[in-house]
Coordinates of C-alpha atoms in Angstrom, one line a residue:
Chain A
M11 CA -0.1 0.0 0.0
S12 CA 1.4 3.3 -0.8
N13 CA 1.8 5.9 2.0
L14 CA 2.3 9.4 1.1
Q15 CA 3.9 10.9 4.2
P16 CA 4.4 14.7 4.8
A17 CA 6.9 12.8 7.1
K18 CA 8.9 14.3 9.8
G19 CA 9.9 11.3 11.4
S20 CA 12.9 9.3 10.5
S21 CA 12.4 7.4 7.1
K22 CA 15.2 5.6 5.8
D23 CA 16.7 6.9 2.4
Q24 CA 15.1 5.2 -0.4
P25 CA 17.4 4.4 -3.3
G26 CA 15.5 4.6 -6.7
L27 CA 13.8 7.9 -6.2
R28 CA 14.8 10.7 -8.4
Y29 CA 15.8 14.1 -6.8
P30 CA 16.2 17.2 -8.5
T31 CA 19.8 18.1 -9.7
S32 CA 20.2 20.5 -6.8
G33 CA 20.3 17.4 -4.6
K34 CA 17.8 19.1 -2.3
T35 CA 15.4 16.6 -0.7
I36 CA 12.9 17.1 2.1
Y37 CA 15.5 15.9 4.6
H38 CA 17.5 19.1 3.9
R39 CA 14.6 21.2 4.9
P40 CA 14.7 22.6 8.5
L41 CA 11.7 21.3 10.2
N42 CA 10.9 24.5 11.9
R43 CA 11.0 26.6 8.7
T44 CA 7.2 26.3 8.4
K45 CA 6.3 26.5 11.9
A46 CA 4.7 29.9 11.9
A47 CA 3.8 30.0 8.2
E48 CA 0.2 30.9 7.5
L49 CA -2.2 30.4 4.7
S50 CA -5.8 31.7 3.8
G51 CA -8.5 30.1 6.0
S52 CA -10.3 29.7 2.7
S53 CA -7.9 27.3 1.3
F54 CA -8.4 25.1 4.3
A55 CA -12.2 25.6 4.1
Y56 CA -12.2 24.5 0.5
L57 CA -10.0 21.6 0.8
F58 CA -11.8 20.5 3.9
S59 CA -15.2 20.6 2.1
E60 CA -13.9 18.7 -0.8
M61 CA -12.7 16.0 1.6
V62 CA -16.0 15.8 3.3
G63 CA -17.8 15.8 -0.1
Y64 CA -15.5 13.0 -1.4
A65 CA -16.0 11.1 1.8
S66 CA -19.8 11.4 1.7
K67 CA -20.0 9.5 -1.6
K68 CA -21.0 5.9 -1.1
I69 CA -21.5 6.0 2.5
E70 CA -24.7 4.5 4.1
S71 CA -25.0 6.5 7.2
I72 CA -23.8 9.6 9.2
Q73 CA -21.8 7.4 11.6
D74 CA -19.9 6.1 8.4
L75 CA -19.1 9.5 7.3
E76 CA -17.8 10.5 10.7
K77 CA -15.7 7.3 10.9
R78 CA -14.1 8.1 7.4
L79 CA -13.3 11.8 8.6
N80 CA -11.9 10.1 11.9
V81 CA -9.8 7.5 9.9
Q82 CA -8.4 10.5 7.8
G83 CA -7.3 12.4 10.8
H84 CA -5.5 9.6 12.5
P85 CA -2.3 9.6 10.7
I86 CA -2.1 13.4 11.2
G87 CA -2.2 12.9 15.0
L88 CA 0.6 10.4 14.8
K89 CA 2.8 12.8 12.9
L90 CA 1.9 15.8 15.0
L91 CA 2.8 14.0 18.2
D92 CA 6.4 13.6 17.0
L93 CA 6.7 17.0 15.5
L94 CA 5.3 18.9 18.3
L95 CA 7.4 17.0 20.8
Y96 CA 10.6 17.6 18.8
R97 CA 9.8 21.3 18.7
E98 CA 9.3 21.5 22.6
P99 CA 12.2 23.0 24.4
T100 CA 14.6 20.3 25.3
R101 CA 13.7 19.9 28.9
S102 CA 10.0 19.3 28.3
Q103 CA 10.7 17.0 25.5
T104 CA 9.6 13.8 27.1
R105 CA 6.4 12.2 25.9
P106 CA 3.4 12.5 28.3
L107 CA 3.6 9.7 30.8
N108 CA -0.1 10.0 32.4
I109 CA -3.5 10.9 31.1
I110 CA -3.5 14.3 32.5
T111 CA -0.3 15.3 31.1
L112 CA -1.4 13.9 27.8
L113 CA -4.6 15.7 27.7
H114 CA -2.9 18.9 28.7
F115 CA -0.5 18.6 25.8
I116 CA -3.5 18.0 23.4
K117 CA -5.4 20.8 24.8
I118 CA -2.6 23.3 24.7
N119 CA 0.1 22.3 22.3
V120 CA -1.9 20.5 19.6
W121 CA -4.7 23.1 19.7
Q122 CA -2.3 26.0 19.5
H123 CA -0.4 24.7 16.8
L124 CA -3.3 23.8 14.7
F125 CA -5.8 26.5 15.5
G126 CA -3.7 29.2 17.0
R127 CA -5.5 29.0 20.5
A128 CA -5.6 26.6 23.3
A129 CA -8.9 24.5 23.6
D130 CA -11.6 25.9 25.7
G131 CA -11.8 23.3 28.4
L132 CA -10.8 20.0 29.6
E133 CA -13.0 17.9 32.0
K134 CA -13.3 14.4 33.3
S135 CA -16.5 12.8 33.0
S136 CA -18.8 13.3 36.0
D137 CA -20.2 9.9 35.4
P138 CA -18.7 7.5 38.2
S139 CA -19.6 4.5 36.0
K140 CA -17.3 6.0 33.2
P141 CA -14.0 6.9 34.7
D142 CA -12.2 6.5 31.5
E143 CA -13.9 9.2 29.7
Y144 CA -12.6 12.8 29.5
M145 CA -13.8 15.6 27.5
I146 CA -12.0 18.3 25.6
I147 CA -14.2 21.3 24.8
D148 CA -14.0 23.6 22.0
N149 CA -16.5 26.5 21.7
E150 CA -15.9 27.2 18.0
P151 CA -14.1 24.5 16.1
L152 CA -12.4 26.0 13.1
V153 CA -13.4 23.1 10.8
N154 CA -17.1 23.8 11.4
R155 CA -16.9 27.5 10.7
Y156 CA -17.9 27.4 7.1
I157 CA -20.1 24.3 7.3
S158 CA -23.8 24.6 7.9
V159 CA -25.3 21.3 8.2
P160 CA -28.7 20.7 6.6
K161 CA -31.6 19.5 8.7
D162 CA -31.6 15.9 7.5
M163 CA -28.1 15.5 8.5
S164 CA -28.3 17.3 11.9
Q165 CA -26.2 14.6 13.7
L166 CA -23.2 15.1 11.5
N167 CA -20.3 16.8 13.1
C168 CA -17.4 17.4 10.8
A169 CA -15.2 17.9 13.7
A170 CA -14.9 14.1 13.5
Y171 CA -11.8 14.9 11.5
V172 CA -10.0 16.7 14.6
A173 CA -11.5 13.8 16.8
G174 CA -9.3 11.5 14.3
I175 CA -6.3 13.8 15.0
I176 CA -6.8 13.6 18.8
E177 CA -7.0 9.8 18.5
G178 CA -3.9 9.7 16.5
V179 CA -2.0 11.5 19.2
C180 CA -3.4 9.4 22.0
D181 CA -2.6 6.1 20.0
G182 CA 0.9 7.4 19.3
S183 CA 1.8 8.0 23.0
A184 CA 0.7 4.4 23.9
F185 CA -2.6 5.5 25.3
P186 CA -5.2 3.9 22.9
A187 CA -8.4 5.6 22.9
R188 CA -11.6 6.3 21.0
V189 CA -12.4 9.9 20.3
T190 CA -15.6 11.2 19.2
A191 CA -17.1 14.7 18.5
H192 CA -20.4 15.8 19.8
S193 CA -22.0 19.1 19.2
V194 CA -23.6 20.4 22.4
G195 CA -24.3 24.0 21.2
K196 CA -28.0 24.7 21.2
Q197 CA -29.3 26.7 18.2
E198 CA -31.3 29.2 20.3
E199 CA -31.2 32.8 21.0
G200 CA -28.9 33.8 23.6
E201 CA -26.6 30.8 23.2
M202 CA -23.2 32.1 23.4
W203 CA -21.5 29.3 21.5
P204 CA -24.0 27.4 19.1
G205 CA -21.1 25.6 17.6
R206 CA -19.8 24.2 21.0
T207 CA -18.2 20.8 20.5
V208 CA -17.1 18.3 22.9
F209 CA -14.5 15.8 22.1
L210 CA -15.2 12.7 24.1
V211 CA -12.0 10.7 24.8
K212 CA -12.7 7.3 25.9
F213 CA -9.4 5.5 26.9
A214 CA -9.1 1.7 26.6
P215 CA -9.2 -0.4 29.7
E216 CA -5.5 -1.2 29.9
V217 CA -4.7 2.4 30.1
M218 CA -6.8 2.9 33.2
E219 CA -5.3 -0.1 34.6
R220 CA -1.9 1.1 34.0
E221 CA -2.8 4.6 35.5
G222 CA -4.3 3.0 38.5
Y223 CA -1.1 0.9 38.8
L224 CA 1.2 3.8 38.2
G225 CA -0.8 6.0 40.6
K226 CA -0.3 3.5 43.4
S227 CA 3.3 3.1 43.1
Chain B
M22 CA -35.3 55.6 1.3
Q23 CA -37.5 52.8 0.3
V24 CA -36.2 49.5 -1.2
Y25 CA -39.0 47.7 -3.2
S26 CA -37.6 44.6 -4.2
F27 CA -34.4 42.7 -5.2
Y28 CA -33.6 40.0 -7.7
I29 CA -30.6 37.8 -8.4
F30 CA -30.1 36.1 -11.9
D31 CA -27.5 33.6 -12.5
R32 CA -25.2 33.1 -15.5
H33 CA -27.8 30.8 -17.1
T34 CA -30.2 33.8 -17.3
E35 CA -32.6 32.2 -14.7
C36 CA -34.0 34.1 -11.6
I37 CA -32.6 32.3 -8.7
Y38 CA -33.8 34.7 -6.0
S39 CA -36.2 37.4 -5.5
K40 CA -37.7 39.2 -2.7
S41 CA -39.9 42.3 -2.1
W42 CA -40.2 44.5 0.8
F43 CA -42.6 47.1 -0.3
T44 CA -45.0 47.3 -3.2
P45 CA -45.3 50.8 -4.4
P46 CA -48.8 52.1 -4.6
P47 CA -50.0 51.5 -8.0
P48 CA -51.3 54.7 -9.7
A49 CA -55.1 54.9 -10.0
S50 CA -55.3 54.2 -13.8
S51 CA -53.3 51.0 -13.9
S52 CA -54.5 47.8 -12.3
L53 CA -52.7 44.7 -11.4
T54 CA -53.8 41.5 -12.8
S55 CA -54.3 39.6 -9.4
P56 CA -57.6 40.1 -7.7
S57 CA -56.3 41.6 -4.4
T58 CA -55.0 45.0 -5.1
S59 CA -51.6 44.2 -3.7
R60 CA -49.5 41.4 -3.0
P61 CA -49.3 40.6 0.6
Q62 CA -46.2 42.4 1.9
S63 CA -43.9 39.5 2.6
Q64 CA -44.7 36.8 0.2
Q65 CA -42.1 34.6 -1.3
P66 CA -42.5 32.2 -4.1
A67 CA -44.4 29.4 -2.5
P68 CA -42.0 26.3 -2.8
H69 CA -39.2 28.1 -1.3
A70 CA -41.0 29.9 1.6
S71 CA -39.0 29.4 4.7
S72 CA -39.3 32.4 7.0
V73 CA -41.8 35.1 6.5
T74 CA -40.7 38.6 7.4
S75 CA -43.3 40.8 9.1
P76 CA -44.5 43.6 7.0
P77 CA -43.2 47.1 7.8
V78 CA -45.2 50.2 6.6
A79 CA -48.5 48.8 5.3
S80 CA -50.4 51.6 3.5
L81 CA -52.2 49.0 1.4
V82 CA -55.0 46.6 2.2
V83 CA -53.8 43.0 2.4
A84 CA -56.4 40.6 1.4
P85 CA -56.1 37.0 2.8
P86 CA -54.7 35.2 -0.1
S87 CA -56.6 32.4 -1.4
A88 CA -54.7 29.4 -3.2
A89 CA -55.7 30.7 -6.5
A90 CA -54.6 34.3 -5.9
L91 CA -51.3 32.9 -4.4
K92 CA -50.6 30.9 -7.5
R93 CA -51.4 33.9 -9.8
S94 CA -49.4 36.2 -7.9
K95 CA -46.5 33.7 -8.0
Q96 CA -46.9 33.6 -11.7
K97 CA -46.8 37.4 -11.7
K98 CA -43.7 37.4 -9.7
D99 CA -42.0 35.0 -12.1
D100 CA -43.2 37.2 -15.0
D101 CA -42.0 40.2 -13.2
A102 CA -38.6 38.5 -12.9
K103 CA -38.5 37.5 -16.5
L104 CA -39.3 41.1 -17.6
I105 CA -36.9 42.6 -15.4
F106 CA -34.1 40.4 -16.7
G107 CA -35.2 40.9 -20.4
T108 CA -34.9 44.5 -19.9
V109 CA -31.5 44.7 -18.1
F110 CA -30.0 42.1 -20.4
S111 CA -31.0 44.1 -23.5
L112 CA -29.9 47.4 -22.0
R113 CA -26.6 45.9 -21.0
N114 CA -26.0 44.5 -24.4
M115 CA -26.9 47.9 -26.0
V116 CA -24.7 49.6 -23.6
R117 CA -21.7 47.4 -24.6
K118 CA -22.3 47.9 -28.3
L119 CA -22.4 51.6 -27.9
G120 CA -19.9 52.2 -25.4
G121 CA -17.3 49.4 -25.8
E122 CA -16.7 46.4 -23.9
D123 CA -15.8 48.0 -20.7
D124 CA -18.9 50.3 -20.3
A125 CA -21.4 49.0 -17.9
F126 CA -25.1 49.7 -17.5
I127 CA -25.7 51.2 -14.0
A128 CA -29.4 52.2 -13.5
Y129 CA -32.5 53.6 -15.0
R130 CA -35.1 55.5 -13.5
T131 CA -38.9 55.8 -14.2
G132 CA -41.8 58.0 -12.7
Q133 CA -42.4 55.0 -10.3
Y134 CA -39.2 53.4 -9.5
K135 CA -35.4 53.3 -10.0
L136 CA -33.8 50.1 -11.0
H137 CA -30.1 49.5 -10.1
Y138 CA -28.1 46.9 -11.9
Y139 CA -24.8 45.1 -10.9
E140 CA -23.1 42.5 -12.7
T141 CA -20.1 40.3 -11.6
P142 CA -17.4 39.1 -13.9
T143 CA -18.9 35.6 -13.2
N144 CA -22.0 36.7 -15.0
L145 CA -24.0 36.9 -11.8
R146 CA -26.5 39.8 -12.1
F147 CA -28.2 41.7 -9.2
A148 CA -31.3 43.9 -9.8
L149 CA -32.5 46.3 -7.0
L150 CA -35.7 48.4 -7.3
T151 CA -35.9 51.5 -5.3
E152 CA -37.9 54.7 -5.0
P153 CA -37.2 57.0 -7.8
G154 CA -35.3 59.5 -5.7
A155 CA -32.7 57.0 -4.5
L156 CA -29.0 57.7 -4.9
S157 CA -26.6 55.2 -6.5
M158 CA -26.9 51.9 -4.9
R159 CA -24.1 50.3 -6.7
N160 CA -21.9 50.2 -3.5
V161 CA -24.9 48.6 -1.7
L162 CA -25.1 45.8 -4.4
H163 CA -21.4 45.5 -4.1
Q164 CA -21.5 44.9 -0.4
I165 CA -24.3 42.6 -0.7
Y166 CA -22.1 40.5 -3.1
I167 CA -19.1 40.4 -0.9
N168 CA -20.5 40.2 2.4
L169 CA -23.7 38.1 1.9
W170 CA -23.5 36.3 -1.4
V171 CA -19.8 34.9 -1.1
E172 CA -20.0 34.4 2.5
Y173 CA -23.2 32.5 2.8
V174 CA -24.0 31.0 -0.5
V175 CA -20.6 30.5 -2.2
K176 CA -18.6 29.5 0.9
N177 CA -21.3 27.2 2.2
P178 CA -20.0 23.6 1.1
L179 CA -23.6 22.4 1.3
S180 CA -25.2 24.7 -1.3
P181 CA -24.6 23.6 -4.8
V182 CA -22.6 25.5 -7.4
E183 CA -25.6 25.8 -9.8
H184 CA -28.5 27.1 -8.3
K185 CA -31.1 25.7 -10.6
G186 CA -34.5 27.0 -9.5
G187 CA -33.0 28.9 -6.7
E188 CA -31.6 25.8 -4.8
G189 CA -29.0 26.7 -2.2
V190 CA -29.7 30.3 -2.2
R191 CA -32.6 30.3 0.2
N192 CA -30.5 29.5 3.2
E193 CA -31.1 31.2 6.5
M194 CA -28.0 32.9 7.1
F195 CA -28.2 34.7 3.5
E196 CA -31.8 35.7 3.9
M197 CA -31.4 36.9 7.4
G198 CA -28.3 38.8 6.6
L199 CA -30.0 40.4 3.5
D200 CA -33.0 41.4 5.3
K201 CA -31.1 43.1 8.1
F202 CA -28.8 44.9 5.5
I203 CA -31.7 46.3 3.5
R204 CA -33.8 47.2 6.5
G205 CA -30.9 49.2 7.7
L206 CA -31.1 51.2 4.7
M207 CA -34.8 52.0 4.7
Chain C
M26 CA -3.6 46.3 -14.3
S27 CA 0.2 46.0 -14.7
A28 CA 2.2 43.4 -13.2
N29 CA 3.7 45.5 -10.5
K30 CA 0.4 46.9 -9.4
A31 CA -0.9 43.4 -9.3
A32 CA 1.8 42.2 -7.0
R33 CA 1.2 45.2 -4.7
V34 CA -2.5 44.6 -4.6
G35 CA -1.9 40.9 -3.9
E36 CA 0.5 41.8 -1.0
E37 CA -2.0 44.3 0.4
I38 CA -4.8 42.0 0.4
W39 CA -2.8 39.3 2.0
K40 CA -1.8 41.6 4.9
G41 CA -5.1 43.2 5.5
R42 CA -8.2 41.1 4.5
I43 CA -7.3 37.4 4.9
D44 CA -8.1 35.4 8.0
K45 CA -5.1 33.0 8.4
V46 CA -4.7 29.5 9.7
N47 CA -1.6 27.5 10.3
A48 CA -0.1 26.4 7.0
E49 CA 0.9 23.0 8.4
L50 CA -3.0 22.2 8.9
V51 CA -3.5 22.8 5.3
T52 CA -0.5 21.0 4.1
L53 CA -1.5 17.7 6.4
T54 CA -5.1 18.0 5.1
Y55 CA -4.1 17.9 1.6
G56 CA -1.6 15.1 2.2
T57 CA -4.4 13.2 3.9
I58 CA -6.7 13.8 0.8
V59 CA -4.1 12.5 -1.7
A60 CA -3.2 9.4 0.7
Q61 CA -6.9 8.5 0.8
L62 CA -7.2 8.7 -2.9
C63 CA -4.2 6.6 -3.5
K64 CA -5.5 4.0 -1.1
D65 CA -9.0 4.1 -2.6
F66 CA -7.8 3.8 -6.1
E67 CA -5.2 1.4 -5.3
A68 CA -2.3 3.1 -6.5
D69 CA -3.9 3.8 -10.0
Y70 CA -2.1 7.2 -10.2
V71 CA -3.9 8.1 -13.4
E72 CA -7.2 8.0 -11.8
V73 CA -5.8 9.8 -8.8
N74 CA -4.9 12.6 -11.0
K75 CA -8.2 12.8 -12.6
Q76 CA -10.0 12.8 -9.2
L77 CA -7.6 15.7 -8.0
D78 CA -8.5 17.5 -11.1
R79 CA -12.1 17.1 -10.5
M80 CA -11.9 18.2 -6.8
G81 CA -10.0 21.2 -8.0
Y82 CA -12.5 22.0 -10.5
N83 CA -15.3 22.1 -7.9
I84 CA -13.1 24.1 -5.6
G85 CA -12.4 26.6 -8.5
L86 CA -16.1 27.2 -9.3
R87 CA -16.4 28.6 -5.8
L88 CA -13.1 30.1 -5.3
I89 CA -13.4 32.5 -8.2
E90 CA -16.3 34.4 -6.4
D91 CA -14.3 34.4 -3.3
Y92 CA -11.2 35.9 -5.3
L93 CA -13.5 38.6 -6.8
A94 CA -14.9 39.6 -3.4
K95 CA -11.5 39.8 -1.9
S96 CA -9.7 41.5 -4.7
N97 CA -12.6 43.9 -5.2
T98 CA -12.1 43.8 -9.0
M99 CA -15.3 44.3 -10.6
R100 CA -14.3 44.0 -14.2
R101 CA -12.8 41.3 -16.3
C102 CA -9.2 41.1 -17.5
S103 CA -8.9 42.6 -21.0
N104 CA -6.5 40.0 -22.3
F105 CA -5.2 36.7 -21.4
R106 CA -1.6 38.2 -20.4
E107 CA -3.5 40.2 -17.9
T108 CA -5.3 37.1 -16.6
A109 CA -2.1 35.3 -16.3
D110 CA -0.7 38.1 -14.1
M111 CA -3.7 38.4 -11.9
I112 CA -3.8 34.6 -11.3
A113 CA -0.2 34.5 -10.3
K114 CA 0.3 37.7 -8.3
V115 CA -3.1 38.1 -6.9
G116 CA -4.9 34.8 -7.0
F117 CA -2.2 32.5 -5.6
K118 CA -1.0 35.2 -3.3
I119 CA -4.2 35.7 -1.4
F120 CA -5.0 31.9 -1.1
L121 CA -1.6 30.3 -0.8
N122 CA 0.8 33.2 -0.1
I123 CA 3.2 32.3 -3.0
T124 CA 3.7 34.2 -6.3
P125 CA 4.5 31.7 -9.2
T126 CA 6.1 33.1 -12.1
V127 CA 4.7 33.6 -15.5
T128 CA 6.9 32.6 -18.3
N129 CA 7.1 30.9 -21.6
W130 CA 4.5 32.9 -23.5
T131 CA 3.8 31.6 -27.0
S132 CA 3.8 34.1 -29.8
D133 CA -0.1 34.3 -30.0
S134 CA -0.3 34.8 -26.3
K135 CA -2.5 31.9 -25.6
Q136 CA -0.3 29.6 -23.7
F137 CA 2.0 30.2 -20.7
S138 CA 3.7 28.5 -17.9
L139 CA 3.6 29.0 -14.2
V140 CA 6.7 28.1 -12.4
F141 CA 6.4 27.5 -8.7
E142 CA 9.3 28.0 -6.6
E143 CA 7.6 26.9 -3.5
N144 CA 4.6 24.9 -3.1
P145 CA 2.9 24.7 0.4
L146 CA 0.9 21.8 -0.4
A147 CA 3.9 19.7 -1.1
D148 CA 6.1 20.8 1.8
F149 CA 7.8 17.6 3.4
V150 CA 6.2 15.4 0.8
E151 CA 8.2 12.5 -0.7
L152 CA 6.4 10.2 -3.2
P153 CA 6.4 6.5 -2.6
D154 CA 9.2 4.6 -4.0
D155 CA 7.0 1.9 -5.9
G156 CA 8.4 2.7 -9.3
R157 CA 5.2 4.3 -10.5
A158 CA 4.4 7.2 -8.3
Q159 CA 7.3 9.2 -9.5
D160 CA 6.3 8.6 -13.2
E161 CA 2.6 8.9 -13.0
L162 CA 1.5 10.9 -10.1
W163 CA 1.1 14.8 -10.3
Y164 CA 0.8 15.6 -6.6
S165 CA -0.4 19.1 -6.9
N166 CA -2.8 18.3 -9.7
I167 CA -5.5 20.1 -7.8
F168 CA -4.2 23.3 -9.0
C169 CA -5.0 22.5 -12.6
G170 CA -8.6 21.7 -11.6
V171 CA -8.9 25.0 -9.7
L172 CA -7.7 27.1 -12.6
R173 CA -9.9 25.3 -15.1
G174 CA -13.0 25.8 -12.9
A175 CA -12.2 29.4 -11.9
L176 CA -11.6 30.5 -15.3
E177 CA -14.7 28.8 -16.8
M178 CA -16.7 30.9 -14.4
V179 CA -15.4 34.1 -16.1
Q180 CA -16.1 32.8 -19.6
M181 CA -12.6 31.4 -20.4
Q182 CA -12.1 27.7 -21.3
V183 CA -8.6 26.7 -20.6
E184 CA -6.5 23.6 -20.3
A185 CA -4.0 23.2 -17.6
H186 CA -1.5 20.5 -16.8
F187 CA 1.7 20.0 -15.0
I188 CA 5.0 19.4 -17.2
S189 CA 7.3 19.0 -14.4
D190 CA 7.4 18.6 -10.5
V191 CA 10.3 18.6 -8.1
L192 CA 8.7 15.8 -6.5
R193 CA 9.4 13.8 -9.5
G194 CA 12.9 14.6 -9.5
N195 CA 12.7 17.5 -12.0
D196 CA 14.4 20.7 -11.2
T197 CA 11.2 23.0 -11.3
T198 CA 7.6 22.6 -10.8
E199 CA 5.9 24.0 -13.8
M200 CA 2.2 24.1 -15.0
R201 CA 1.4 24.8 -18.7
V202 CA -1.9 26.8 -19.1
S203 CA -3.5 27.2 -22.5
L204 CA -6.6 29.3 -23.6
I205 CA -9.0 27.2 -25.7
R206 CA -11.6 29.8 -26.4
Y207 CA -13.7 32.4 -24.9
I208 CA -17.2 31.3 -23.8
D209 CA -20.2 33.4 -25.0
D210 CA -22.7 34.8 -22.6
E211 CA -25.7 32.7 -22.5
L212 CA -28.8 34.3 -23.9
P213 CA -32.3 34.2 -22.3
P214 CA -34.7 31.6 -23.8
E215 CA -36.9 33.2 -26.4
D216 CA -40.5 33.8 -25.4
D217 CA -42.9 33.5 -28.3

């Protein structure tokens, strides 16, 4: 299967690929060169809407579409984990070792890098029967800014793409999880954040076991 | 400054949107073809009716519309739209023939109303009818294009690119924005 | 509009009127789109090229109105040369913050080349080493579709394709654009 990688990790040099005569490959480019680069928000919006449009062909249900978006976001999360840790100042360059650190990393570093601001909230689920659920809250997800969902698809939340990215980050740091996006903003007058979205992070049981074990020692 | 109505025509010469805010009082001698002497203030073409705006100044008698009257006035609306398009299209072509390719038809005025015209390079045409004394509304139409059309219709990934029969234009955000904008002028 | 003025206009609009997002988000999103296409079409890169072109076409149909609104131009370009300058210096600038160079005009001014020194969509991309990708896939083919769609909405039928790409080992990334014809305005249907 071919993997196109906007790769920042180490990928071994592949004989057989042609390079331009200048000999410059992507390995010569400094990683931090495009750190603060910016592009127009519309370019992202158009690409994203084409992506959603392409994914919505041949699907049978809304869950299917959200799953596809999730799958597309996953590899990005993996790459972002490596990249953002690399860019951290050396003393904090260790990967997150417990859930809270990981979630803080996502809430602050990942969000700041992708959207230019930290996420708006991080909460542990208040349901005692579900100790493995945490919630990251975003009042106005960038990806939903230009999308207005028609009435017949009102359960669709295109932030499933961002949920996939979060899932990639979690999986990459050895905290396997399932992440889904839910819109909780109400479409009524006086609602400050009608697009408010909650990303529900549900960790796998072995993670909770490990947390419990580490917490005790 | 009264705005009477607003039409949008697409590049396939079809009327994809129309809205009236105020129907000018007909002069005593002419009479409209529909039985009620005036259209109900806030009527939209029936299949696309979503929200109905409340009528502002009502100096006209509004008869409760019967189904037949609604159909007739919808037809009349369609005919109006076609007439308007025919007029502006011919005027625009004439202007181009006489004044060169770069010349543009801007507005015309009659005793009853003034029609302002605005065309984008993508052949999207706006026509706005106001009271005869209005000043140039070219800037207004430009603002409608940039801030309402592009933002709420073009950028909405769920509205199709070709608006056959007005599809995709009648979304809430566009209508609300347009209504607010025009009422702000009146 | 002269080329210099166009460049200045592009720069001004980029600074003032565009809401910006992180470039890497866009690069990564495009990467995931191409990766998904390659997976879906099982490495049939010719099909992937076509699909990218189609997606670009859909984008171009909308992007042109966005471009007109942002650049506040209300008249069409008077000739194809002006069109090329506006595309390179204003169009690409306000959406991708790059200004490709316009070169290699044919003598009848109906074809030109756009040379890209940098391509934000292809940052850090390396094509797979399966022996075919470098010969068949045009990674940035979406640009061709975008130009085709956008120019069609302003009554120009053009054809665009890449002729070289640094991802393929060439020295430059170059796209060739040719004007096929100007499309006439549609006339209203005759009423009898």
